[in-house]
Structures are given as C-alpha cells and as structure tokens.
PDB file of C-alpha atoms in Angstrom:
ATOM      1  CA  LYS A   1     -66.904 -67.902  -0.269  1.00  0.00           C
ATOM      2  CA  GLY A   2     -68.486 -64.596  -1.175  1.00  0.00           C
ATOM      3  CA  LEU A   3     -68.569 -63.524   2.453  1.00  0.00           C
ATOM      4  CA  SER A   4     -64.890 -64.374   2.984  1.00  0.00           C
ATOM      5  CA  GLU A   5     -63.952 -62.395  -0.133  1.00  0.00           C
ATOM      6  CA  TYR A   6     -65.961 -59.424   1.129  1.00  0.00           C
ATOM      7  CA  ILE A   7     -64.227 -59.545   4.520  1.00  0.00           C
ATOM      8  CA  ALA A   8     -60.797 -59.843   2.898  1.00  0.00           C
ATOM      9  CA  GLY A   9     -61.468 -56.743   0.808  1.00  0.00           C
ATOM     10  CA  SER A  10     -62.986 -54.698   3.611  1.00  0.00           C
ATOM     11  CA  VAL A  11     -61.052 -51.784   5.052  1.00  0.00           C
ATOM     12  CA  LYS A  12     -63.566 -50.561   7.656  1.00  0.00           C
ATOM     13  CA  THR A  13     -63.832 -52.108  11.085  1.00  0.00           C
ATOM     14  CA  ILE A  14     -65.078 -51.213  14.571  1.00  0.00           C
ATOM     15  CA  TYR A  15     -63.038 -53.993  16.115  1.00  0.00           C
ATOM     16  CA  ASN A  16     -61.177 -53.163  19.308  1.00  0.00           C
ATOM     17  CA  GLU A  17     -59.377 -55.856  21.243  1.00  0.00           C
ATOM     18  CA  ILE A  18     -60.767 -56.544  24.706  1.00  0.00           C
ATOM     19  CA  GLN A  19     -58.280 -55.468  27.351  1.00  0.00           C
ATOM     20  CA  PRO A  20     -58.025 -56.497  31.016  1.00  0.00           C
ATOM     21  CA  LEU A  21     -59.415 -53.872  33.387  1.00  0.00           C
ATOM     22  CA  GLU A  22     -57.792 -52.401  36.432  1.00  0.00           C
ATOM     23  CA  LYS A  23     -59.573 -53.099  39.711  1.00  0.00           C
ATOM     24  CA  ARG A  24     -62.545 -50.810  40.323  1.00  0.00           C
ATOM     25  CA  GLU A  25     -65.243 -50.449  42.940  1.00  0.00           C
ATOM     26  CA  TYR A  26     -67.881 -51.535  40.407  1.00  0.00           C
ATOM     27  CA  TYR A  27     -68.324 -52.216  36.684  1.00  0.00           C
ATOM     28  CA  PRO A  28     -71.034 -51.786  34.006  1.00  0.00           C
ATOM     29  CA  LEU A  29     -73.303 -54.667  33.064  1.00  0.00           C
ATOM     30  CA  SER A  30     -73.456 -56.359  29.690  1.00  0.00           C
ATOM     31  CA  SER A  31     -76.702 -55.945  27.747  1.00  0.00           C
ATOM     32  CA  VAL A  32     -77.752 -59.482  28.715  1.00  0.00           C
ATOM     33  CA  GLN A  33     -77.052 -58.851  32.392  1.00  0.00           C
ATOM     34  CA  ARG A  34     -79.045 -55.612  32.287  1.00  0.00           C
ATOM     35  CA  SER A  35     -82.053 -57.407  30.782  1.00  0.00           C
ATOM     36  CA  LEU A  36     -81.968 -60.167  33.384  1.00  0.00           C
ATOM     37  CA  TYR A  37     -81.420 -57.720  36.230  1.00  0.00           C
ATOM     38  CA  PHE A  38     -84.378 -55.530  35.291  1.00  0.00           C
ATOM     39  CA  LEU A  39     -86.598 -58.565  34.749  1.00  0.00           C
ATOM     40  CA  GLU A  40     -85.736 -59.721  38.240  1.00  0.00           C
ATOM     41  CA  GLN A  41     -86.368 -56.302  39.783  1.00  0.00           C
ATOM     42  CA  LEU A  42     -89.602 -55.569  37.941  1.00  0.00           C
ATOM     43  CA  ALA A  43     -91.228 -58.968  37.476  1.00  0.00           C
ATOM     44  CA  HIS A  44     -89.780 -60.983  40.376  1.00  0.00           C
ATOM     45  CA  ILE A  45     -89.307 -63.953  38.076  1.00  0.00           C
ATOM     46  CA  GLY A  46     -88.188 -66.343  40.809  1.00  0.00           C
ATOM     47  CA  THR A  47     -86.337 -69.335  39.351  1.00  0.00           C
ATOM     48  CA  ALA A  48     -87.245 -68.689  35.697  1.00  0.00           C
ATOM     49  CA  TYR A  49     -83.614 -67.777  34.920  1.00  0.00           C
ATOM     50  CA  ASN A  50     -81.899 -70.352  37.093  1.00  0.00           C
ATOM     51  CA  THR A  51     -79.751 -72.855  35.233  1.00  0.00           C
ATOM     52  CA  HIS A  52     -78.966 -76.153  36.900  1.00  0.00           C
ATOM     53  CA  HIS A  53     -76.733 -79.122  36.132  1.00  0.00           C
ATOM     54  CA  VAL A  54     -77.109 -82.648  37.487  1.00  0.00           C
ATOM     55  CA  ARG A  55     -74.247 -85.159  37.424  1.00  0.00           C
ATOM     56  CA  LYS A  56     -74.138 -88.737  38.643  1.00  0.00           C
ATOM     57  CA  ILE A  57     -71.157 -89.800  40.755  1.00  0.00           C
ATOM     58  CA  GLU A  58     -70.310 -93.432  41.375  1.00  0.00           C
ATOM     59  CA  GLY A  59     -67.949 -94.475  44.150  1.00  0.00           C
ATOM     60  CA  ARG A  60     -66.748 -92.707  47.273  1.00  0.00           C
ATOM     61  CA  VAL A  61     -67.474 -88.984  47.450  1.00  0.00           C
ATOM     62  CA  ASP A  62     -64.777 -86.697  48.795  1.00  0.00           C
ATOM     63  CA  MET A  63     -66.845 -83.704  49.924  1.00  0.00           C
ATOM     64  CA  ALA A  64     -63.831 -81.693  51.048  1.00  0.00           C
ATOM     65  CA  ARG A  65     -62.111 -82.129  47.682  1.00  0.00           C
ATOM     66  CA  ILE A  66     -65.243 -81.220  45.734  1.00  0.00           C
ATOM     67  CA  GLU A  67     -65.672 -78.056  47.791  1.00  0.00           C
ATOM     68  CA  LYS A  68     -61.991 -77.168  47.396  1.00  0.00           C
ATOM     69  CA  VAL A  69     -62.235 -77.444  43.603  1.00  0.00           C
ATOM     70  CA  PHE A  70     -65.325 -75.246  43.472  1.00  0.00           C
ATOM     71  CA  LEU A  71     -63.514 -72.656  45.585  1.00  0.00           C
ATOM     72  CA  MET A  72     -60.645 -72.796  43.097  1.00  0.00           C
ATOM     73  CA  LEU A  73     -63.118 -72.109  40.289  1.00  0.00           C
ATOM     74  CA  ILE A  74     -64.610 -69.194  42.218  1.00  0.00           C
ATOM     75  CA  GLY A  75     -61.098 -67.815  42.588  1.00  0.00           C
ATOM     76  CA  ARG A  76     -60.408 -68.217  38.840  1.00  0.00           C
ATOM     77  CA  HIS A  77     -63.616 -66.655  37.575  1.00  0.00           C
ATOM     78  CA  GLU A  78     -64.664 -63.294  38.986  1.00  0.00           C
ATOM     79  CA  ILE A  79     -68.188 -63.684  37.592  1.00  0.00           C
ATOM     80  CA  LEU A  80     -68.718 -66.451  40.178  1.00  0.00           C
ATOM     81  CA  ARG A  81     -68.234 -63.879  42.967  1.00  0.00           C
ATOM     82  CA  THR A  82     -70.209 -61.075  41.368  1.00  0.00           C
ATOM     83  CA  SER A  83     -73.348 -59.350  42.633  1.00  0.00           C
ATOM     84  CA  TYR A  84     -75.567 -56.543  41.317  1.00  0.00           C
ATOM     85  CA  GLU A  85     -76.640 -53.195  42.780  1.00  0.00           C
ATOM     86  CA  PHE A  86     -78.052 -49.831  41.690  1.00  0.00           C
ATOM     87  CA  ILE A  87     -75.318 -47.200  41.902  1.00  0.00           C
ATOM     88  CA  ASP A  88     -75.982 -43.588  40.881  1.00  0.00           C
ATOM     89  CA  GLY A  89     -79.176 -44.630  39.134  1.00  0.00           C
ATOM     90  CA  GLU A  90     -77.579 -47.369  37.028  1.00  0.00           C
ATOM     91  CA  PRO A  91     -77.287 -51.121  37.604  1.00  0.00           C
ATOM     92  CA  ALA A  92     -73.708 -52.188  38.251  1.00  0.00           C
ATOM     93  CA  GLN A  93     -71.811 -55.346  39.089  1.00  0.00           C
ATOM     94  CA  LEU A  94     -69.502 -55.703  42.055  1.00  0.00           C
ATOM     95  CA  VAL A  95     -66.708 -58.289  42.209  1.00  0.00           C
ATOM     96  CA  PHE A  96     -66.019 -59.593  45.702  1.00  0.00           C
ATOM     97  CA  ASP A  97     -62.734 -60.859  47.096  1.00  0.00           C
ATOM     98  CA  MET A  98     -62.504 -64.531  48.021  1.00  0.00           C
ATOM     99  CA  GLU A  99     -62.471 -63.831  51.763  1.00  0.00           C
ATOM    100  CA  ASP A 100     -65.896 -62.226  51.420  1.00  0.00           C
ATOM    101  CA  ILE A 101     -67.463 -65.265  49.745  1.00  0.00           C
ATOM    102  CA  ASP A 102     -69.344 -67.795  51.863  1.00  0.00           C
ATOM    103  CA  PHE A 103     -69.555 -71.004  49.832  1.00  0.00           C
ATOM    104  CA  HIS A 104     -70.015 -74.592  50.954  1.00  0.00           C
ATOM    105  CA  VAL A 105     -71.000 -77.860  49.319  1.00  0.00           C
ATOM    106  CA  GLY A 106     -73.580 -79.571  51.497  1.00  0.00           C
ATOM    107  CA  HIS A 107     -75.598 -82.760  51.625  1.00  0.00           C
ATOM    108  CA  ILE A 108     -79.117 -82.516  50.205  1.00  0.00           C
ATOM    109  CA  PRO A 109     -81.664 -84.748  51.976  1.00  0.00           C
ATOM    110  CA  LEU A 110     -83.422 -87.115  49.592  1.00  0.00           C
ATOM    111  CA  HIS A 111     -87.094 -86.185  49.255  1.00  0.00           C
ATOM    112  CA  LYS A 112     -89.540 -88.957  50.054  1.00  0.00           C
ATOM    113  CA  LYS A 113     -90.989 -88.574  46.535  1.00  0.00           C
ATOM    114  CA  GLY A 114     -87.606 -89.203  44.896  1.00  0.00           C
ATOM    115  CA  ILE A 115     -84.737 -87.476  43.179  1.00  0.00           C
ATOM    116  CA  GLN A 116     -86.829 -85.238  40.893  1.00  0.00           C
ATOM    117  CA  GLU A 117     -88.562 -83.608  43.852  1.00  0.00           C
ATOM    118  CA  THR A 118     -85.215 -83.355  45.622  1.00  0.00           C
ATOM    119  CA  ILE A 119     -83.678 -81.397  42.739  1.00  0.00           C
ATOM    120  CA  LYS A 120     -86.811 -79.284  42.366  1.00  0.00           C
ATOM    121  CA  GLY A 121     -86.584 -78.286  46.019  1.00  0.00           C
ATOM    122  CA  PHE A 122     -82.895 -77.407  45.695  1.00  0.00           C
ATOM    123  CA  ILE A 123     -83.565 -74.869  42.924  1.00  0.00           C
ATOM    124  CA  ARG A 124     -84.743 -71.618  44.508  1.00  0.00           C
ATOM    125  CA  PRO A 125     -84.469 -67.864  43.817  1.00  0.00           C
ATOM    126  CA  PHE A 126     -81.212 -65.958  44.290  1.00  0.00           C
ATOM    127  CA  ASP A 127     -80.742 -62.598  45.938  1.00  0.00           C
ATOM    128  CA  LEU A 128     -78.797 -60.794  43.213  1.00  0.00           C
ATOM    129  CA  ALA A 129     -77.126 -58.562  45.820  1.00  0.00           C
ATOM    130  CA  LYS A 130     -75.516 -61.518  47.606  1.00  0.00           C
ATOM    131  CA  PRO A 131     -72.797 -63.557  45.891  1.00  0.00           C
ATOM    132  CA  PRO A 132     -72.118 -66.234  44.962  1.00  0.00           C
ATOM    133  CA  LEU A 133     -75.094 -66.564  42.652  1.00  0.00           C
ATOM    134  CA  PHE A 134     -74.735 -70.304  42.527  1.00  0.00           C
ATOM    135  CA  ARG A 135     -74.996 -73.208  44.943  1.00  0.00           C
ATOM    136  CA  VAL A 136     -73.868 -76.818  44.921  1.00  0.00           C
ATOM    137  CA  GLY A 137     -75.103 -79.834  46.836  1.00  0.00           C
ATOM    138  CA  ILE A 138     -74.839 -83.622  46.820  1.00  0.00           C
ATOM    139  CA  VAL A 139     -77.643 -86.174  47.153  1.00  0.00           C
ATOM    140  CA  SER A 140     -76.572 -89.606  48.385  1.00  0.00           C
ATOM    141  CA  LEU A 141     -78.738 -92.328  46.855  1.00  0.00           C
ATOM    142  CA  SER A 142     -76.702 -95.202  48.287  1.00  0.00           C
ATOM    143  CA  GLY A 143     -73.221 -95.868  49.621  1.00  0.00           C
ATOM    144  CA  ASP A 144     -71.585 -95.535  46.198  1.00  0.00           C
ATOM    145  CA  GLU A 145     -74.158 -93.647  44.130  1.00  0.00           C
ATOM    146  CA  HIS A 146     -74.572 -89.890  44.419  1.00  0.00           C
ATOM    147  CA  ILE A 147     -75.983 -86.938  42.501  1.00  0.00           C
ATOM    148  CA  LEU A 148     -74.089 -83.638  42.254  1.00  0.00           C
ATOM    149  CA  VAL A 149     -76.470 -80.719  41.716  1.00  0.00           C
ATOM    150  CA  SER A 150     -75.442 -77.154  40.861  1.00  0.00           C
ATOM    151  CA  ASP A 151     -77.830 -74.226  40.539  1.00  0.00           C
ATOM    152  CA  MET A 152     -76.721 -70.910  38.983  1.00  0.00           C
ATOM    153  CA  HIS A 153     -78.336 -67.642  37.992  1.00  0.00           C
ATOM    154  CA  HIS A 154     -78.350 -67.111  34.244  1.00  0.00           C
ATOM    155  CA  SER A 155     -76.703 -63.678  34.616  1.00  0.00           C
ATOM    156  CA  ILE A 156     -73.408 -65.394  35.520  1.00  0.00           C
ATOM    157  CA  SER A 157     -73.592 -68.433  33.249  1.00  0.00           C
ATOM    158  CA  ASP A 158     -75.030 -69.893  30.055  1.00  0.00           C
ATOM    159  CA  GLY A 159     -74.867 -73.282  28.375  1.00  0.00           C
ATOM    160  CA  THR A 160     -71.423 -72.755  26.872  1.00  0.00           C
ATOM    161  CA  SER A 161     -69.801 -71.355  30.003  1.00  0.00           C
ATOM    162  CA  GLY A 162     -71.491 -74.069  32.067  1.00  0.00           C
ATOM    163  CA  GLU A 163     -69.843 -76.753  29.969  1.00  0.00           C
ATOM    164  CA  ALA A 164     -66.484 -74.981  30.210  1.00  0.00           C
ATOM    165  CA  LEU A 165     -66.870 -74.832  33.978  1.00  0.00           C
ATOM    166  CA  ASN A 166     -67.661 -78.544  34.065  1.00  0.00           C
ATOM    167  CA  SER A 167     -64.518 -79.348  32.070  1.00  0.00           C
ATOM    168  CA  GLU A 168     -62.390 -77.213  34.366  1.00  0.00           C
ATOM    169  CA  PHE A 169     -63.925 -78.869  37.432  1.00  0.00           C
ATOM    170  CA  ILE A 170     -63.055 -82.349  36.157  1.00  0.00           C
ATOM    171  CA  LYS A 171     -59.475 -81.366  35.297  1.00  0.00           C
ATOM    172  CA  LEU A 172     -58.855 -79.728  38.675  1.00  0.00           C
ATOM    173  CA  TYR A 173     -60.526 -82.581  40.567  1.00  0.00           C
ATOM    174  CA  MET A 174     -58.229 -85.042  38.816  1.00  0.00           C
ATOM    175  CA  GLY A 175     -55.207 -83.049  39.968  1.00  0.00           C
ATOM    176  CA  GLY A 176     -54.566 -81.133  36.757  1.00  0.00           C
ATOM    177  CA  GLU A 177     -53.582 -77.492  36.382  1.00  0.00           C
ATOM    178  CA  LEU A 178     -55.129 -74.675  34.378  1.00  0.00           C
ATOM    179  CA  PRO A 179     -53.519 -71.496  33.033  1.00  0.00           C
ATOM    180  CA  ALA A 180     -54.750 -68.274  34.612  1.00  0.00           C
ATOM    181  CA  PRO A 181     -57.477 -66.657  32.479  1.00  0.00           C
ATOM    182  CA  ARG A 182     -56.298 -63.535  30.648  1.00  0.00           C
ATOM    183  CA  LEU A 183     -59.736 -61.924  30.636  1.00  0.00           C
ATOM    184  CA  GLN A 184     -62.731 -61.844  32.938  1.00  0.00           C
ATOM    185  CA  TYR A 185     -66.375 -61.262  32.011  1.00  0.00           C
ATOM    186  CA  LYS A 186     -66.277 -57.701  33.376  1.00  0.00           C
ATOM    187  CA  ASP A 187     -63.597 -56.923  30.750  1.00  0.00           C
ATOM    188  CA  TYR A 188     -66.036 -57.890  28.005  1.00  0.00           C
ATOM    189  CA  CYS A 189     -68.806 -55.866  29.682  1.00  0.00           C
ATOM    190  CA  LEU A 190     -66.795 -52.642  29.586  1.00  0.00           C
ATOM    191  CA  TRP A 191     -65.690 -53.339  25.986  1.00  0.00           C
ATOM    192  CA  GLN A 192     -69.345 -53.710  24.959  1.00  0.00           C
ATOM    193  CA  TYR A 193     -70.395 -50.696  27.037  1.00  0.00           C
ATOM    194  CA  LYS A 194     -67.844 -48.461  25.273  1.00  0.00           C
ATOM    195  CA  LEU A 195     -69.006 -49.654  21.846  1.00  0.00           C
ATOM    196  CA  LEU A 196     -72.565 -48.683  22.706  1.00  0.00           C
ATOM    197  CA  LYS A 197     -71.750 -45.378  24.396  1.00  0.00           C
ATOM    198  CA  THR A 198     -69.356 -44.097  21.719  1.00  0.00           C
ATOM    199  CA  GLY A 199     -71.796 -44.876  18.912  1.00  0.00           C
ATOM    200  CA  LYS A 200     -69.280 -47.052  17.061  1.00  0.00           C
ATOM    201  CA  ILE A 201     -71.874 -49.787  16.769  1.00  0.00           C
ATOM    202  CA  LYS A 202     -74.625 -47.387  15.593  1.00  0.00           C
ATOM    203  CA  LYS A 203     -74.028 -48.161  11.904  1.00  0.00           C
ATOM    204  CA  GLN A 204     -74.717 -51.820  12.564  1.00  0.00           C
ATOM    205  CA  GLU A 205     -77.952 -50.915  14.358  1.00  0.00           C
ATOM    206  CA  ASP A 206     -78.985 -48.683  11.474  1.00  0.00           C
ATOM    207  CA  TYR A 207     -78.295 -51.479   8.981  1.00  0.00           C
ATOM    208  CA  TRP A 208     -80.749 -53.840  10.683  1.00  0.00           C
ATOM    209  CA  LEU A 209     -83.356 -51.152  11.295  1.00  0.00           C
ATOM    210  CA  ASP A 210     -83.299 -50.152   7.600  1.00  0.00           C
ATOM    211  CA  LEU A 211     -83.763 -53.669   6.219  1.00  0.00           C
TER     212      LEU A 211
END
C-alpha cells in the first residue's frame, strides 16, 4: 500500500515507451546478451547456456507440419534468426531474412542406452555467428510414441519466452492464428542501450551503490 501511494505521488520518471525500430544492418545487444556473448568468446562454455525442452507426443507425427509451424515461429520472432558478431570493436546482433535461414526438423536416432543419452547427444554447442541458434528433432520410441526435443541458446530465450513459444506452437499447430507482434527483442535492446548511454538510469545505479 505504501509503495502504491509513493508511486501515485511521484512526479519523476525515466520511463520511455519502447518503439519499433526501422530495419538496420545490425543492432546493439542487451546487457544479458553481452554477458553471454563474452562468456562464450572468453571461456568457451560449450553447452552451459543451452536451454532445452522435451515434449512427449502420442499418435501419428506429421513431420512436415511440425517443421512448417517452427518456420512460422521463426518468421514471427526475429530473435530466432539472430546471430552475433564483433562490428567496429563492439558485439552486435544481426537479424537474418527468412530465405537465409536453414532450418529443418529431423529424426534423432535412439541411443542404445536410452532416451536420456539420446537427448544428451542432441544438445551440443552453437556457433553464435550462424543462425538459427536453436534446433529441433524428434525421437521415435514406437509407432505412436515420440519425443520432441528442442535445444536453444540462452541468448535468444529464457524460461518465460520458452513457455510463450510453446503456447504459440500449439496454437499454430492446431490451425489457430496469432496477431503479428508489435515489438521484437531488438527493439527492447536499443531502448535499454539508450537508457544506459544517456545516463538516465545512472540515478538508479547510484541508489543501489550508496545503500
């Protein structure tokens, strides 16, 4: 209650609405992306920042439809066709057009030691300069029992966005439609970058440093 009263009576704000960006050759990274990128470049962390999801499918698997839906998601979300490079001494992200993305959903052979070893073998390092930074495959356990495995680099996804992506996949697979997203992740990145570069967020930093 006290916090809400304080906010209601406040007159100072650094809030600026995030706006969609015009198309550029490259874009700045968010602070999280920068951290993950430098960790990868300096420490070669392998699969430490891979995030994977495993889903069980019962019944007939339509590989073509599954691949088509994932391609629709790649088209919707620019972060799914993003890569990273050093440009003029700074890390930057590049958003690729759909025709430049090579993505396929393939069959994953079942390891002789079982499904856990199969999934473990599917998860491998990404080359951050080559999008898409995620892969999808299907393991067939029997005629009507399958496992859908997706592996993504943490710089393009987290737990919340992964769940949102899963929900969108199900809706599109079932024949539903989704409204076009108003913003992309790169829009947030530039918004955050400007806050840091202009010093508007400096007072917040000072507050925490002075505690």
